[in-house]
Coordinates of C-alpha atoms and ligand atoms in Angstrom, one line a residue:
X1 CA 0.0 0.0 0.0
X2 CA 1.2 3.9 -0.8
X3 CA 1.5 5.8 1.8
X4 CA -1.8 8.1 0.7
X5 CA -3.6 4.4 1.7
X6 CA -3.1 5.8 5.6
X7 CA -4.8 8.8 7.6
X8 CA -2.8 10.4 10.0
X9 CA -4.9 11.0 13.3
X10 CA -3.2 13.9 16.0
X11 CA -3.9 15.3 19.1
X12 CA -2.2 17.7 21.0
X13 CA -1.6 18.6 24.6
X14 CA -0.9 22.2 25.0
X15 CA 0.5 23.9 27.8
X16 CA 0.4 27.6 28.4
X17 CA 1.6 29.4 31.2
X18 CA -0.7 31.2 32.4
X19 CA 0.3 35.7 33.2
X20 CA -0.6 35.7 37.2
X21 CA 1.6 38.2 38.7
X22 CA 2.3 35.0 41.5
X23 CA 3.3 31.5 41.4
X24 CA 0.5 29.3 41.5
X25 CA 1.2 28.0 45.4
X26 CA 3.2 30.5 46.6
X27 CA 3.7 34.3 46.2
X28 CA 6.9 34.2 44.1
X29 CA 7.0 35.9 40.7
X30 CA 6.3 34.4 37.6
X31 CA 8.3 36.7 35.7
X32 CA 10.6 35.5 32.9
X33 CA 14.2 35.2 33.0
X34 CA 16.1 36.6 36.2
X35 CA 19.2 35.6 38.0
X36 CA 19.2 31.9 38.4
X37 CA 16.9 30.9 41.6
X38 CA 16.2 34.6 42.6
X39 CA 12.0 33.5 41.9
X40 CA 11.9 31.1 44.9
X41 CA 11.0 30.3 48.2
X42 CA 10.5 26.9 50.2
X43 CA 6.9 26.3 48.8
X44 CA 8.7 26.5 44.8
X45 CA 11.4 24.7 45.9
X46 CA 10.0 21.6 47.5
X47 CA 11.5 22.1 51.0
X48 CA 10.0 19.7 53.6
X49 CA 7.2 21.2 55.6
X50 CA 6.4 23.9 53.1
X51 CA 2.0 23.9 52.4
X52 CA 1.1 25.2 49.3
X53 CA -2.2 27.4 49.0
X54 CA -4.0 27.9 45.7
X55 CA -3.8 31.0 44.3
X56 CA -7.3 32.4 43.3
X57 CA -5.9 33.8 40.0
X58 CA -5.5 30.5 38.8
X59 CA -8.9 29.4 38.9
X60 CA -10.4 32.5 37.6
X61 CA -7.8 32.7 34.2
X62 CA -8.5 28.7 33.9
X63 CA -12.4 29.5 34.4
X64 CA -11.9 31.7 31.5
X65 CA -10.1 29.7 29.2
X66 CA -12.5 27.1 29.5
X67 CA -15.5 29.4 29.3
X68 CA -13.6 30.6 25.9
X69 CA -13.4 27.2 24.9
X70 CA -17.0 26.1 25.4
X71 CA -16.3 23.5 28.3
X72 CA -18.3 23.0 30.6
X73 CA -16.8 24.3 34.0
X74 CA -16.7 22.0 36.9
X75 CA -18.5 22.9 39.9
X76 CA -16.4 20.7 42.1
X77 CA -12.9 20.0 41.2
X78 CA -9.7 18.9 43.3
X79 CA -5.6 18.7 42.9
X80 CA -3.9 15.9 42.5
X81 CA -0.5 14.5 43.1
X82 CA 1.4 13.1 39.9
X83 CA 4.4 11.1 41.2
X84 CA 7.7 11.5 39.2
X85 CA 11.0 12.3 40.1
X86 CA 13.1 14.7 37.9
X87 CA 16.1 17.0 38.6
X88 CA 14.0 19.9 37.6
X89 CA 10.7 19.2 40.4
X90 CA 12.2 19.2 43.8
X91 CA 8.9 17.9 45.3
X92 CA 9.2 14.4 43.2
X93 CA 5.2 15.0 42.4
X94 CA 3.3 17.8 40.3
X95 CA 0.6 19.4 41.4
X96 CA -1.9 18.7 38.5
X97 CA -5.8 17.8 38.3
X98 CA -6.8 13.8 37.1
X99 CA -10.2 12.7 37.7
X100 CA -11.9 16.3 38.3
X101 CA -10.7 18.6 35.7
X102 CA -11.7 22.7 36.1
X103 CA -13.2 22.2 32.2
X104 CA -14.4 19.6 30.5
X105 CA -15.7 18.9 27.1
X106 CA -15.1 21.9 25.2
X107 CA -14.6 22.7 21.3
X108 CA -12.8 25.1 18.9
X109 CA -13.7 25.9 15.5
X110 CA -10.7 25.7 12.8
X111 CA -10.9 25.0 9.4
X112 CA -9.9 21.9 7.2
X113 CA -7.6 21.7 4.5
X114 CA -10.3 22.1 2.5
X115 CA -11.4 25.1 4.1
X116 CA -14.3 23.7 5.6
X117 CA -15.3 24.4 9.0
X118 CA -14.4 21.6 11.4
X119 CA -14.8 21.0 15.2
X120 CA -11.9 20.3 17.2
X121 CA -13.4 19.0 20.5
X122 CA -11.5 19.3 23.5
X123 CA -11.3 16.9 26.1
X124 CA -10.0 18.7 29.6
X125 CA -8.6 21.8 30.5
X126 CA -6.8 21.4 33.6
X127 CA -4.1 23.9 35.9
X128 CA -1.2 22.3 37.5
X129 CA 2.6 23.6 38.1
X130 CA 5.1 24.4 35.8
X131 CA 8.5 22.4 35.9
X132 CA 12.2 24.3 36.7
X133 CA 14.7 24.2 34.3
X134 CA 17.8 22.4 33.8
X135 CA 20.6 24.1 32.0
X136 CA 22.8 21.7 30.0
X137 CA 26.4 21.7 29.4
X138 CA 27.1 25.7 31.0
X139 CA 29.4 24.2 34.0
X140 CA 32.2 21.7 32.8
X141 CA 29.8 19.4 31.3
X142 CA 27.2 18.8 33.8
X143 CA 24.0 20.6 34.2
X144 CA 22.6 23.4 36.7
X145 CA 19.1 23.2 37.9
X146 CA 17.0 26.9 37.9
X147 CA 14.1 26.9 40.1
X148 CA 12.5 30.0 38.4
X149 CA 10.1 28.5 36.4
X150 CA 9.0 25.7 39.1
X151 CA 5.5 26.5 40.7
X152 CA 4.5 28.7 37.4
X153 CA 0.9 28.1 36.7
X154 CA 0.2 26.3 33.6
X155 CA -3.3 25.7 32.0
X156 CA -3.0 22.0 30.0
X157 CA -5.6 22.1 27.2
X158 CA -6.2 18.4 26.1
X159 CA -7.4 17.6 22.5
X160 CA -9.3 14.4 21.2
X161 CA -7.7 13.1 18.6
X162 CA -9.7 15.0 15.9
X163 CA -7.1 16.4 13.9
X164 CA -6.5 14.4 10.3
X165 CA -3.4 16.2 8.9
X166 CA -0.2 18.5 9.9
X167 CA -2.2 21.9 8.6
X168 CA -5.1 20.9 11.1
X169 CA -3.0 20.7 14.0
X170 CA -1.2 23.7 13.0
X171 CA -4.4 25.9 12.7
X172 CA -6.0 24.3 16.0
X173 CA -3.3 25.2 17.9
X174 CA -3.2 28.4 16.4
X175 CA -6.6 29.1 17.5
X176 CA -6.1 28.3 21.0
X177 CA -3.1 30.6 20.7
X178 CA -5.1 33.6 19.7
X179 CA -8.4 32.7 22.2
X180 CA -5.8 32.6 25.1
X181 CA -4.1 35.9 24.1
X182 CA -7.2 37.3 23.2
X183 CA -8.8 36.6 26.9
X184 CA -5.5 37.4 28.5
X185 CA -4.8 34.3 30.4
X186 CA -1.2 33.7 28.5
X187 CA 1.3 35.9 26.4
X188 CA 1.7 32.7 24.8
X189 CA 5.2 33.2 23.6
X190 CA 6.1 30.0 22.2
X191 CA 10.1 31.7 21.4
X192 CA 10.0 31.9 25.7
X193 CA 8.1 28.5 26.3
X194 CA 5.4 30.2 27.4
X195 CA 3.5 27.6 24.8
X196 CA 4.1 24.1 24.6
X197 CA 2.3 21.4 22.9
X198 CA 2.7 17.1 23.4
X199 CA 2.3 16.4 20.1
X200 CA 0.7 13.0 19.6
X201 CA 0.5 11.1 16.5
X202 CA -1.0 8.0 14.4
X203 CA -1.5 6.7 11.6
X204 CA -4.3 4.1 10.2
X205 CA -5.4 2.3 7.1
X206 CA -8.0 4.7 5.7
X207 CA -11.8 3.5 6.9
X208 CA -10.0 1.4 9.6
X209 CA -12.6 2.1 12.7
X210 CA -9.3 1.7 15.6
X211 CA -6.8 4.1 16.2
X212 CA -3.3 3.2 15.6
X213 CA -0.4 3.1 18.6
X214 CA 0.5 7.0 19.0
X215 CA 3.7 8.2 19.5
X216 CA 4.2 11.3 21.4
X217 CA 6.5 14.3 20.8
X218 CA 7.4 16.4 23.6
X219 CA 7.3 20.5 24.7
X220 CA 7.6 21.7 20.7
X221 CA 6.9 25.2 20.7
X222 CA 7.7 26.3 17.4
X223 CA 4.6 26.0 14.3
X224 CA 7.2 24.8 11.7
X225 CA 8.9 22.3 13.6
X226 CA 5.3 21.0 14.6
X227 CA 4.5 20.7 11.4
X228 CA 7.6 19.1 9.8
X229 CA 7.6 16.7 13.1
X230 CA 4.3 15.9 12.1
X231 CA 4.7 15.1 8.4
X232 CA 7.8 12.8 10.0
X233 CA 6.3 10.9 12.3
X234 CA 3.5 9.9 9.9
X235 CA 5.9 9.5 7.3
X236 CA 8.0 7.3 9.5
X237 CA 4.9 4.9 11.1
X238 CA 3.4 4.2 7.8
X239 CA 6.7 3.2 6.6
X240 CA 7.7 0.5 9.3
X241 CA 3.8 -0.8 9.2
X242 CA 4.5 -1.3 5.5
X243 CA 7.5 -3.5 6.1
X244 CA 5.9 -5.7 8.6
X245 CA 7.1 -3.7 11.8
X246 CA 4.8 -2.4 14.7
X247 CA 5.0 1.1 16.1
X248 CA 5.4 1.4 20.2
X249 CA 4.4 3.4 22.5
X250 CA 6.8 6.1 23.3
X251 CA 7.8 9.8 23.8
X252 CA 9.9 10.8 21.2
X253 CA 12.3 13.7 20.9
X254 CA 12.2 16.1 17.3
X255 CA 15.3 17.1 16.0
X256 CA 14.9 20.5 13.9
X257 CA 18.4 19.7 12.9
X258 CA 18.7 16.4 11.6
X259 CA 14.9 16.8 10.9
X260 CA 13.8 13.4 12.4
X261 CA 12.4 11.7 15.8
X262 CA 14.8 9.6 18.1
X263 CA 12.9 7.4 21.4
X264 CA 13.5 9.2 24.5
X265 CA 11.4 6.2 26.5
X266 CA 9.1 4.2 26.2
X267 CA 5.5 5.9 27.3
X268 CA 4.6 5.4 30.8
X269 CA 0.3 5.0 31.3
X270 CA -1.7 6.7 33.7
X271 CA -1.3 4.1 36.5
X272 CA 2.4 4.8 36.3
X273 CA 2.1 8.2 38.4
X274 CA 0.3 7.0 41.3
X275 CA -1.9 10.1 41.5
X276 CA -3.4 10.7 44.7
X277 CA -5.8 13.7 46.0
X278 CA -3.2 16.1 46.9
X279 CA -3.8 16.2 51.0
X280 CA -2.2 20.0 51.6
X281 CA -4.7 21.5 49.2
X282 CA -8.9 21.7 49.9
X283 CA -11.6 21.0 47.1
X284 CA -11.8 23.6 44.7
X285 CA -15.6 24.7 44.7
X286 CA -17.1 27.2 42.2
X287 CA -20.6 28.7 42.8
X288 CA -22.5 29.4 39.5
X289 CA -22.3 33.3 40.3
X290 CA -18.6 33.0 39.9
X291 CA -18.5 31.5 37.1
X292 CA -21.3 33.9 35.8
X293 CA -19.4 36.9 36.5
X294 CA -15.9 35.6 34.5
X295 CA -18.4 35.6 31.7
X296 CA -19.6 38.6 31.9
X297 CA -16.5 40.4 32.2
X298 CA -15.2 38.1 29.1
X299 CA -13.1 40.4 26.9
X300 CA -14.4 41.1 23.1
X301 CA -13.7 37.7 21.2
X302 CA -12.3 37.6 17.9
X303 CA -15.3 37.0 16.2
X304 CA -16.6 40.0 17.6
X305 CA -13.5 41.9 16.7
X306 CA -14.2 40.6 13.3
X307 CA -17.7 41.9 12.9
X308 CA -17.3 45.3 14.3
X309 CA -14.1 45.6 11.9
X310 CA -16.6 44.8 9.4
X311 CA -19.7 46.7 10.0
X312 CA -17.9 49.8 11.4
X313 CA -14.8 50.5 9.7
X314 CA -15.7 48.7 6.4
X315 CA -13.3 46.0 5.9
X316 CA -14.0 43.1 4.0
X317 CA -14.8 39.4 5.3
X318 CA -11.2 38.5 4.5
X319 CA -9.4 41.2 5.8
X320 CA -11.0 41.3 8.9
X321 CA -10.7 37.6 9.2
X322 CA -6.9 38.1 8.5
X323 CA -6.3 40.8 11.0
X324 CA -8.4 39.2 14.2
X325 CA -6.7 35.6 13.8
X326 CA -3.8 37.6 16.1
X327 CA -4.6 39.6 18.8
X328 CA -1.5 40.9 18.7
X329 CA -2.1 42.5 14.7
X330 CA -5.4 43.1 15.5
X331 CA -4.3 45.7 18.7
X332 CA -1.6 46.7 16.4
X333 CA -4.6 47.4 13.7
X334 CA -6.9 49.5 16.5
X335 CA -3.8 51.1 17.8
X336 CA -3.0 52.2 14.4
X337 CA -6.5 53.0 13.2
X338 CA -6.7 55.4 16.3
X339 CA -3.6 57.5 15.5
X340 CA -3.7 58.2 11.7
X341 CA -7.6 58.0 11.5
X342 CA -7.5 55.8 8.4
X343 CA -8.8 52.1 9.1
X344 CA -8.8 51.3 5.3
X345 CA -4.8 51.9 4.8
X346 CA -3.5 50.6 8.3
X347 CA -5.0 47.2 7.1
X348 CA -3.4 47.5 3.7
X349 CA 0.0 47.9 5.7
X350 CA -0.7 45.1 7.7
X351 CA -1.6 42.6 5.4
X352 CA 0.8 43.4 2.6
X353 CA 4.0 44.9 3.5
X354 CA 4.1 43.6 7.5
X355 CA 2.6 40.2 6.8
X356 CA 5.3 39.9 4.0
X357 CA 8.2 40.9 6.0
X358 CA 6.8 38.6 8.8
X359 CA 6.9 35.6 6.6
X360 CA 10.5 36.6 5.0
X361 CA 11.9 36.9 8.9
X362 CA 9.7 33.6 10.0
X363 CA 8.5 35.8 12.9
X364 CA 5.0 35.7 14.5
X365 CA 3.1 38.8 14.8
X366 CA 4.1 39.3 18.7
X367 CA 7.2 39.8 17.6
X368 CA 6.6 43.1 15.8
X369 CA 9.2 45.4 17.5
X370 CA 7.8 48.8 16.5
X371 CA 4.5 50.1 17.8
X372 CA 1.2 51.3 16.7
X373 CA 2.2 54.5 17.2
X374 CA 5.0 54.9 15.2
X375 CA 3.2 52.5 12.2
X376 CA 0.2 55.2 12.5
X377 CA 2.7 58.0 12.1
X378 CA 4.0 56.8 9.1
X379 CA 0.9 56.5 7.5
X380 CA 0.6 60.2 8.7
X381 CA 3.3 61.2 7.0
X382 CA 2.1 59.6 3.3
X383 CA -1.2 61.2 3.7
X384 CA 0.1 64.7 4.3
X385 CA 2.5 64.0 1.1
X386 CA 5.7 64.6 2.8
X387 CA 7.0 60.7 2.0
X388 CA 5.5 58.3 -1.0
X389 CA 4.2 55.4 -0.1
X390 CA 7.5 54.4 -2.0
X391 CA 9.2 55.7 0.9
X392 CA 7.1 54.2 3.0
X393 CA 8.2 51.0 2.8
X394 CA 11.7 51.9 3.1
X395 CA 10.3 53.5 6.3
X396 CA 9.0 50.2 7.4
X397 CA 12.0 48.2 6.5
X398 CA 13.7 50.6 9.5
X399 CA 10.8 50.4 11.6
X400 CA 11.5 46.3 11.9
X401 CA 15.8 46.8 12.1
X402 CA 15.6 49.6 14.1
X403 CA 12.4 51.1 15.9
X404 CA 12.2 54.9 16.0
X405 CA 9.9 58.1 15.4
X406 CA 9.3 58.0 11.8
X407 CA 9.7 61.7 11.3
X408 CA 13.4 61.2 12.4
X409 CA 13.8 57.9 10.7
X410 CA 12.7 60.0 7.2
X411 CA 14.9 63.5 8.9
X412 CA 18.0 61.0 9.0
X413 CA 17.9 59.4 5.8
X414 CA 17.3 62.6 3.7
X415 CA 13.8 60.8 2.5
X416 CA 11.6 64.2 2.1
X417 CA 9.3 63.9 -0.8
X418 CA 9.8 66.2 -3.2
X419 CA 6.3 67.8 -3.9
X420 CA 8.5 71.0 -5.3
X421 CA 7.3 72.8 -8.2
X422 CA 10.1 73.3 -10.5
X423 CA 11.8 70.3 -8.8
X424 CA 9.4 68.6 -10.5
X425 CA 9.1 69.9 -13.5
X426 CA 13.2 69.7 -13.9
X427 CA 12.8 65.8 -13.9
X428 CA 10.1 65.4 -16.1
X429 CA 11.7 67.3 -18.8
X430 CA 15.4 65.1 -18.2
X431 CA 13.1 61.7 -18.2
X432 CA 10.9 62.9 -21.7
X433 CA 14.4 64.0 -23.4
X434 CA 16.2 60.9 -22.6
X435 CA 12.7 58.8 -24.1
X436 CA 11.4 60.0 -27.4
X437 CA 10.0 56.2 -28.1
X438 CA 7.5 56.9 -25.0
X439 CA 6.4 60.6 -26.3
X440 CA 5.8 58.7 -29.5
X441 CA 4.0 55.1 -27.2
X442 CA 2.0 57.3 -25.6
X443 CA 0.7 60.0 -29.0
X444 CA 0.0 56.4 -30.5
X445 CA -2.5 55.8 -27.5
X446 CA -0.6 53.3 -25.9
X447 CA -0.9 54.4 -21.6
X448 CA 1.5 52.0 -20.6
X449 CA 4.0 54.7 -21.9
X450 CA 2.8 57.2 -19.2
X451 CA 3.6 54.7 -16.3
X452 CA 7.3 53.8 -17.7
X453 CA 8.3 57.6 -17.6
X454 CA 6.4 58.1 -14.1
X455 CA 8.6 54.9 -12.9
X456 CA 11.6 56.4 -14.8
X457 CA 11.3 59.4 -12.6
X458 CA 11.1 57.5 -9.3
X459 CA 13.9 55.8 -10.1
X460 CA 16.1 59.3 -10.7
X461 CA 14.8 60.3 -7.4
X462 CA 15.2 57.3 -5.6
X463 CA 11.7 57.1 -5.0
X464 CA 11.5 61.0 -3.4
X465 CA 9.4 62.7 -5.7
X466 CA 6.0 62.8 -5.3
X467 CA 3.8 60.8 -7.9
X468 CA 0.3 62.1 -8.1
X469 CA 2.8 65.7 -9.4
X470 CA 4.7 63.1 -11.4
X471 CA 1.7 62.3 -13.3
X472 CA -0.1 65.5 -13.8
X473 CA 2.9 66.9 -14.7
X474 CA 4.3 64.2 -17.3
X475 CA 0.0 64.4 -19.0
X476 CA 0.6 68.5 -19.0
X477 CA 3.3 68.3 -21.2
X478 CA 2.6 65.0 -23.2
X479 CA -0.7 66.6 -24.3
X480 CA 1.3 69.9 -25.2
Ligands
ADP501 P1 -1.0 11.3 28.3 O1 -1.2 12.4 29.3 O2 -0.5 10.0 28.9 O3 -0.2 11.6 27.1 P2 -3.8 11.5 27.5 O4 -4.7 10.4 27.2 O5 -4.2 12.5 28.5 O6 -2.4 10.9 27.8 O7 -3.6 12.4 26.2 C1 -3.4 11.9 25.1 C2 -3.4 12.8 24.0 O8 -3.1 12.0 22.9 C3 -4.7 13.5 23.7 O9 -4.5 14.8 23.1 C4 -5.3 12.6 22.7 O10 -6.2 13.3 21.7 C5 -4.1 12.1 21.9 N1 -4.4 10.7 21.4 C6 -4.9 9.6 22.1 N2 -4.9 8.6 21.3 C7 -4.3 8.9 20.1 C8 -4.1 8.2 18.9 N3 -4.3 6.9 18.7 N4 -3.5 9.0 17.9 C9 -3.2 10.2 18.0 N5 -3.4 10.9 19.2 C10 -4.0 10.3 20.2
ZN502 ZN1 7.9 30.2 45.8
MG503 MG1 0.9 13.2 26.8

């Protein structure tokens, strides 16, 4: 059989941390980076003795992502005790949730790679702690643990396996991405682990009604890595089914560099962790007034975003679908909008010229380091003619190396539009000497002629002088 024979069945576990100003069982910050073990105390670090208490925030942002997600929010949950030992988790045991989740049975809407709409359903949303970190190889070969990260709340958002292909999983997890940052529960910064996802993969014959043995690949947090581990994976099961083999049950590790999966062990089951009701922590119970009130005070969704975008400032379906898949280039959109008054062209910049230097740097939208303002004031400057939009792009080219007040960026570099007169005037009469043919293209009624000697002009000015003159002037004297 080929390998189009198979369907490839995935489901993710994703783990965001969650943007509580405190650790989840202890008042420590949560805040990124910082000397080694300076975010700690004896709760965080596992020190005998030490009783944990739950911080309120916690259930109120995982409330929220579940209400977000369409779960159904438990009235009655618990923590429980996952028994493991690593370097990185002094305790030996995470504090996580098994049989009573905070949300259950949820869905997100994606599309397929048809572009259909399709359900994703969601199994569990549940809060436990984060891990520490172990640094590798930074003191003679061995490895330093960092307890920083250890008691950071994390909310783990468990998919049934629903997704049928690399583009699915991509968009779901997309979507999650933008619901979480959109509801401000997570920055999700994936480049700061702040998103995580277990990927889990399958493959089986097509119309087979079992899944497959799934293989799991641990804490990826980059889209392109997800989806070439993905193709991979499935790549790699099929082809060991085909020649008689059978896949295990394991974690794997992805290799960006070698592009491939090596075993890191073989899958442990439920049973393995002992879990137990964790005894230092009481029931978690949620009256239906405070889960009422989360609701209420829900921030807009995208899909409302989308419909005042479209109903108010007069964007199409597409653009507006475009714009509100981020939260963060949708902000950047309203922020922009707001400055230079002009919703129309701070899409257009957006979705042409930023999207395009997004893709060309493989950088996600949060990583825009220029702000609204200084995007709106560029716009600014085109409408009031003193840069082209020619210009303005070399304007945006600076506003992604170096971030600065665009009026200075444009000061610095000499970029002034010329909108002078007899400036002017002195081009178009150097660019219709040096062409004859085009004076002749155009008399013969061919327009194309008129655009060449515009472009002509740009090009002697490097793009300063300004077009809409250009053009007047070059028809003024063709018609002459
Ligand atoms: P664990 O925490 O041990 O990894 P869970 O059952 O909680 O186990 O989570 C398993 C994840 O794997 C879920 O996201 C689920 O959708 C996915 N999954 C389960 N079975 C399969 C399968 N046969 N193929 C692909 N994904 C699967
Ligand atoms: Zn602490
Ligand atoms: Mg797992």
């Amino acid at each position: 059989m080929a390998r189009d024979d198979y369907e490839v069945v995935i489901g993710l576990e994703v783990h965001a941390e969650l943007s509580t100003k405190t650790k989840i069982f202890c008042s420590c910050s949560t805040e990124f980076g910082g000397a080694p073990n300076t975010h700690c105390c004896p709760v965080c670090m596992g020190m005998p003795g030490a009783l944990p208490v739950l911080n309120e925030k916690v259930v109120e942002y995982g409330v929220k992502a579940g209400l977000a997600t369409n779960c159904e929010i438990s009235r009655n949950s618990k923590s429980d005790r996952k028994n493991y030992f690593y370097p990185d988790t002094p305790k030996a045991y995470q504090i996580s949730q098994y049989d009573k989740p905070l949300c259950e049975n949820g869905f997100v809407e994606i599309e397929d790679d048809e572009g259909n709409p399709k359900t994703i359903r969601l199994l569990r949303i549940h809060i436990e702690d984060d891990a520490g970190k172990l640094n590798h190889d930074e003191f003679g070969g061995g490895s330093l643990v960092d307890l920083n990260r250890a008691g950071v709340p994390l909310i783990e958002s468990v998919s049934m396996p629903d997704m049928r292909s690399a583009g699915e999983a991509e968009r779901y997890l997309r979507k999650l991405k933008s619901i979480f940052e959109y509801i401000e529960v997570s920055d999700c910064k994936m480049q700061e682990g702040s998103l995580r996802a277990d990927v889990n993969v399958s493959v089986r014959k097509k119309g087979a009604t079992e899944f497959g043995t799934r293989t799991e690949m641990k804490n990826m947090s980059s889209f392109r890595s997800i989806v070439r581990a993905i193709e991979y994976e499935s790549n790699r099961q099929i082809d060991l089914i085909e020649e008689g083999g059978v896949v295990e049950q394991e974690s794997l590790r992805w290799d960006d560099v070698s592009g491939r999966t090596f075993p890191m062990r073989s899958k442990e089951d439920a049973e393995d962790y002992r879990y137990f009701p964790d005894p230092d922590l009481v029931a978690i119970r949620l009256s239906d007034e405070y889960i009422e009130n989360i609701k209420k005070n829900l921030p807009e969704l995208p899909e409302s975003r989308k419909q005042r975008y479209m109903s108010e400032l007069g964007l199409s379906e597409k653009d507006a679908r475009l714009i509100t898949a981020s939260k963060y280039l949708s902000d950047l959109f309203e922020g922009t909008k707001n400055v230079c008054g002009n919703a129309k062209l701070s899409a257009n910049w957006i979705l042409s010229d930023i999207s395009r230097i997004l893709n060309e740097k493989e950088m996600e939208p949060d990583q825009i380091p220029f702000t609204a303002e200084q995007l709106g004031k560029m716009i600014v400057l085109i409408e009031k003619g003193t840069i082209s939009s020619a210009i303005g792009k070399k304007v945006l080219t600076e506003l992604f190396e170096n971030p600065n007040d665009p009026e200075e960026i444009v000061k610095a570099n000499g970029w002034i539009q010329i909108s002078d007169e007899s400036a002017i005037k002195e081009v178009v009469m150097q660019v219709l000497e040096a062409n004859p043919q085009s004076i002749a293209d155009f008399k013969a009624g061919k327009d194309k002629a008129l655009g060449f000697l515009v472009g002509q002009a740009m090009k002697a000015t490097k793009g300063k002088a300004n077009p809409q003159m250009l053009n007047k002037m070059f028809i003024e004297e063709l018609n002459k």
